[in-house]
Amino acid sequence: MSSHVYLAYDYPLLSMFWTMLWFFLWIMWFVLLFRIIGDIFRDDSLGGWGKTGWLVFVIVLPFLGVFVYLIARGRDMGGREIKHAQAQQTAFDSYIRERAGEARPSSIAELDKLSQMRSRGDITDDEFRRAKELVLSGSRGDAGPGASATTTGVSSAH
C-alpha cells in the first residue's frame, strides 16, 4: 500500500477559496435559519397553529421554507425586531429608574451615619455640622441623587 502525503501544493489556492466560501455560506445559512425561527416565535400576530406550521415548514424543508418565509413575511421582520428591541430597552430603562430610586438613602439614615462617624472621630464637629446642613436642606452637592453623607464633601479619616 502506498501512503499519500498531502502537502500544501496538493490543495490549490482556488480550491481553498471555494471551500472557505462554501463554509461561510453554510454558517450564514444557519444564522438566517435561526433568525427566522426567532421571528416566528416573536411574532404576536401568528397563532399557535400558524407558528407550528411555519416552524415545521422551515425545519422539514429548510431551503424552501426559508425562502418562502422571506418572500411571504420577510418585509415585516425588521419591524418586529425593532419593536422587540424597543420593548427590551423600555423594560431596562424602567428597571434602572426603579433601582436608582431605591438607592437613595433617607435623610434619617444619612444623619445616623454622620453621627456615627462623628462619635468615632472620623469627622470633626465642623464637618458634621456642614454635612448635616446639606442633608437637611435636601441638597446633595455635586454628587447627584443617591449620594451619601461621605460623598457630600465629608471624607472619612480612614
Coordinates of C-alpha atoms in Angstrom, one line a residue:
M1 CA 0.0 0.0 0.0
S2 CA 1.2 3.4 -0.8
S3 CA 0.6 6.2 1.6
H4 CA -0.1 9.6 0.1
V5 CA 1.1 12.6 2.0
Y6 CA -0.8 15.8 1.4
L7 CA 1.4 18.8 1.0
A8 CA 0.4 22.4 0.7
Y9 CA 0.7 22.3 -3.1
D10 CA -1.7 19.4 -3.3
Y11 CA -4.6 21.8 -2.4
P12 CA -4.6 24.7 -4.8
L13 CA -5.5 28.2 -3.8
L14 CA -8.7 28.3 -5.8
S15 CA -9.9 25.2 -4.1
M16 CA -9.2 26.7 -0.7
F17 CA -11.1 29.8 -1.7
W18 CA -14.1 27.8 -2.8
T19 CA -14.0 25.7 0.4
M20 CA -13.9 28.9 2.5
L21 CA -16.8 30.4 0.5
W22 CA -19.0 27.4 1.0
F23 CA -18.1 27.2 4.7
F24 CA -19.1 30.9 5.0
L25 CA -22.3 30.4 3.2
W26 CA -23.1 27.4 5.3
I27 CA -22.6 29.5 8.5
M28 CA -24.7 32.4 7.1
W29 CA -27.5 29.9 6.2
F30 CA -27.7 28.8 9.9
V31 CA -27.7 32.4 11.1
L32 CA -30.6 33.1 8.7
L33 CA -32.4 30.0 9.8
F34 CA -32.1 30.9 13.5
R35 CA -33.2 34.5 12.9
I36 CA -36.3 33.2 11.1
I37 CA -37.1 30.8 13.9
G38 CA -36.7 33.6 16.4
D39 CA -39.0 35.8 14.3
I40 CA -41.6 33.0 14.2
F41 CA -41.7 32.8 17.9
R42 CA -41.5 36.6 18.4
D43 CA -44.5 37.4 16.1
D44 CA -47.6 38.1 18.1
S45 CA -49.9 38.2 15.1
L46 CA -49.4 34.4 14.5
G47 CA -51.4 32.0 16.4
G48 CA -50.2 28.7 17.8
W49 CA -51.1 26.7 14.7
G50 CA -49.5 29.3 12.4
K51 CA -46.3 29.3 14.3
T52 CA -46.3 25.5 14.3
G53 CA -46.9 25.3 10.6
W54 CA -44.1 27.8 9.7
L55 CA -41.8 26.0 12.1
V56 CA -42.4 22.6 10.6
F57 CA -42.1 24.0 7.1
V58 CA -38.8 25.7 7.9
I59 CA -37.3 22.7 9.7
V60 CA -38.6 19.9 7.4
L61 CA -37.9 21.7 4.1
P62 CA -35.2 24.2 5.3
F63 CA -34.2 25.8 1.9
L64 CA -37.7 26.1 0.5
G65 CA -39.2 27.0 3.9
V66 CA -36.7 29.8 4.5
F67 CA -37.2 31.3 1.0
V68 CA -41.0 31.1 1.2
Y69 CA -40.9 32.7 4.7
L70 CA -38.7 35.5 3.5
I71 CA -41.0 36.2 0.5
A72 CA -44.2 35.9 2.5
R73 CA -43.2 37.6 5.8
G74 CA -39.7 39.0 5.3
R75 CA -40.9 42.6 4.9
D76 CA -42.1 42.8 8.5
M77 CA -39.2 41.0 10.1
G78 CA -37.2 44.2 10.6
G79 CA -40.3 46.0 12.2
R80 CA -40.8 43.1 14.6
E81 CA -37.2 43.1 15.6
I82 CA -37.2 46.9 16.2
K83 CA -40.4 46.6 18.2
H84 CA -38.8 43.9 20.3
A85 CA -35.6 45.9 20.9
Q86 CA -37.6 48.9 21.9
A87 CA -39.6 46.9 24.4
Q88 CA -36.4 45.5 25.9
Q89 CA -34.9 49.0 26.1
T90 CA -38.1 50.3 27.8
A91 CA -38.1 47.4 30.3
F92 CA -34.4 48.0 31.0
D93 CA -34.9 51.8 31.5
S94 CA -37.8 51.3 33.9
Y95 CA -35.7 48.7 35.8
I96 CA -32.8 51.2 36.1
R97 CA -35.2 54.0 37.2
E98 CA -36.7 51.8 39.8
R99 CA -33.4 50.7 41.2
A100 CA -32.0 54.2 41.2
G101 CA -35.0 55.4 43.2
E102 CA -34.3 52.7 45.8
A103 CA -30.6 53.5 46.0
R104 CA -31.1 57.0 47.6
P105 CA -30.8 56.8 51.3
S106 CA -33.2 58.7 53.6
S107 CA -32.2 61.8 55.5
I108 CA -32.5 59.9 58.8
A109 CA -30.1 57.2 57.6
E110 CA -27.6 59.8 56.5
L111 CA -27.8 61.7 59.7
D112 CA -27.4 58.5 61.7
K113 CA -24.3 57.7 59.6
L114 CA -22.9 61.1 60.1
S115 CA -23.5 60.8 63.9
Q116 CA -21.7 57.5 64.0
M117 CA -18.7 59.0 62.0
R118 CA -18.5 61.9 64.4
S119 CA -18.7 59.7 67.5
R120 CA -15.8 57.5 66.1
G121 CA -13.8 60.7 65.5
D122 CA -13.7 60.2 61.7
I123 CA -15.1 63.7 61.2
T124 CA -14.8 66.9 63.1
D125 CA -17.8 68.8 64.7
D126 CA -17.5 71.5 62.0
E127 CA -17.6 68.8 59.2
F128 CA -20.6 67.2 60.9
R129 CA -22.4 70.5 61.1
R130 CA -21.8 71.3 57.4
A131 CA -22.8 67.8 56.2
K132 CA -25.9 67.9 58.5
E133 CA -27.0 71.2 56.9
L134 CA -26.6 69.7 53.4
V135 CA -28.7 66.6 54.4
L136 CA -31.4 68.7 56.0
S137 CA -31.6 71.1 53.1
G138 CA -32.1 68.2 50.7
S139 CA -29.0 69.2 48.7
R140 CA -26.6 66.5 47.7
G141 CA -23.8 68.8 46.4
D142 CA -22.3 67.8 43.1
A143 CA -22.7 64.1 43.8
G144 CA -26.2 63.9 42.5
P145 CA -29.0 61.6 43.7
G146 CA -28.0 58.7 45.7
A147 CA -25.0 60.3 47.3
S148 CA -24.4 59.5 50.9
A149 CA -23.0 61.6 53.7
T150 CA -19.5 60.6 52.8
T151 CA -19.9 61.9 49.2
T152 CA -21.3 65.3 50.2
G153 CA -17.9 66.8 50.9
V154 CA -17.2 65.0 54.2
S155 CA -14.4 62.5 54.0
S156 CA -13.6 59.7 56.3
A157 CA -10.2 59.8 58.2
H158 CA -9.5 56.1 57.5

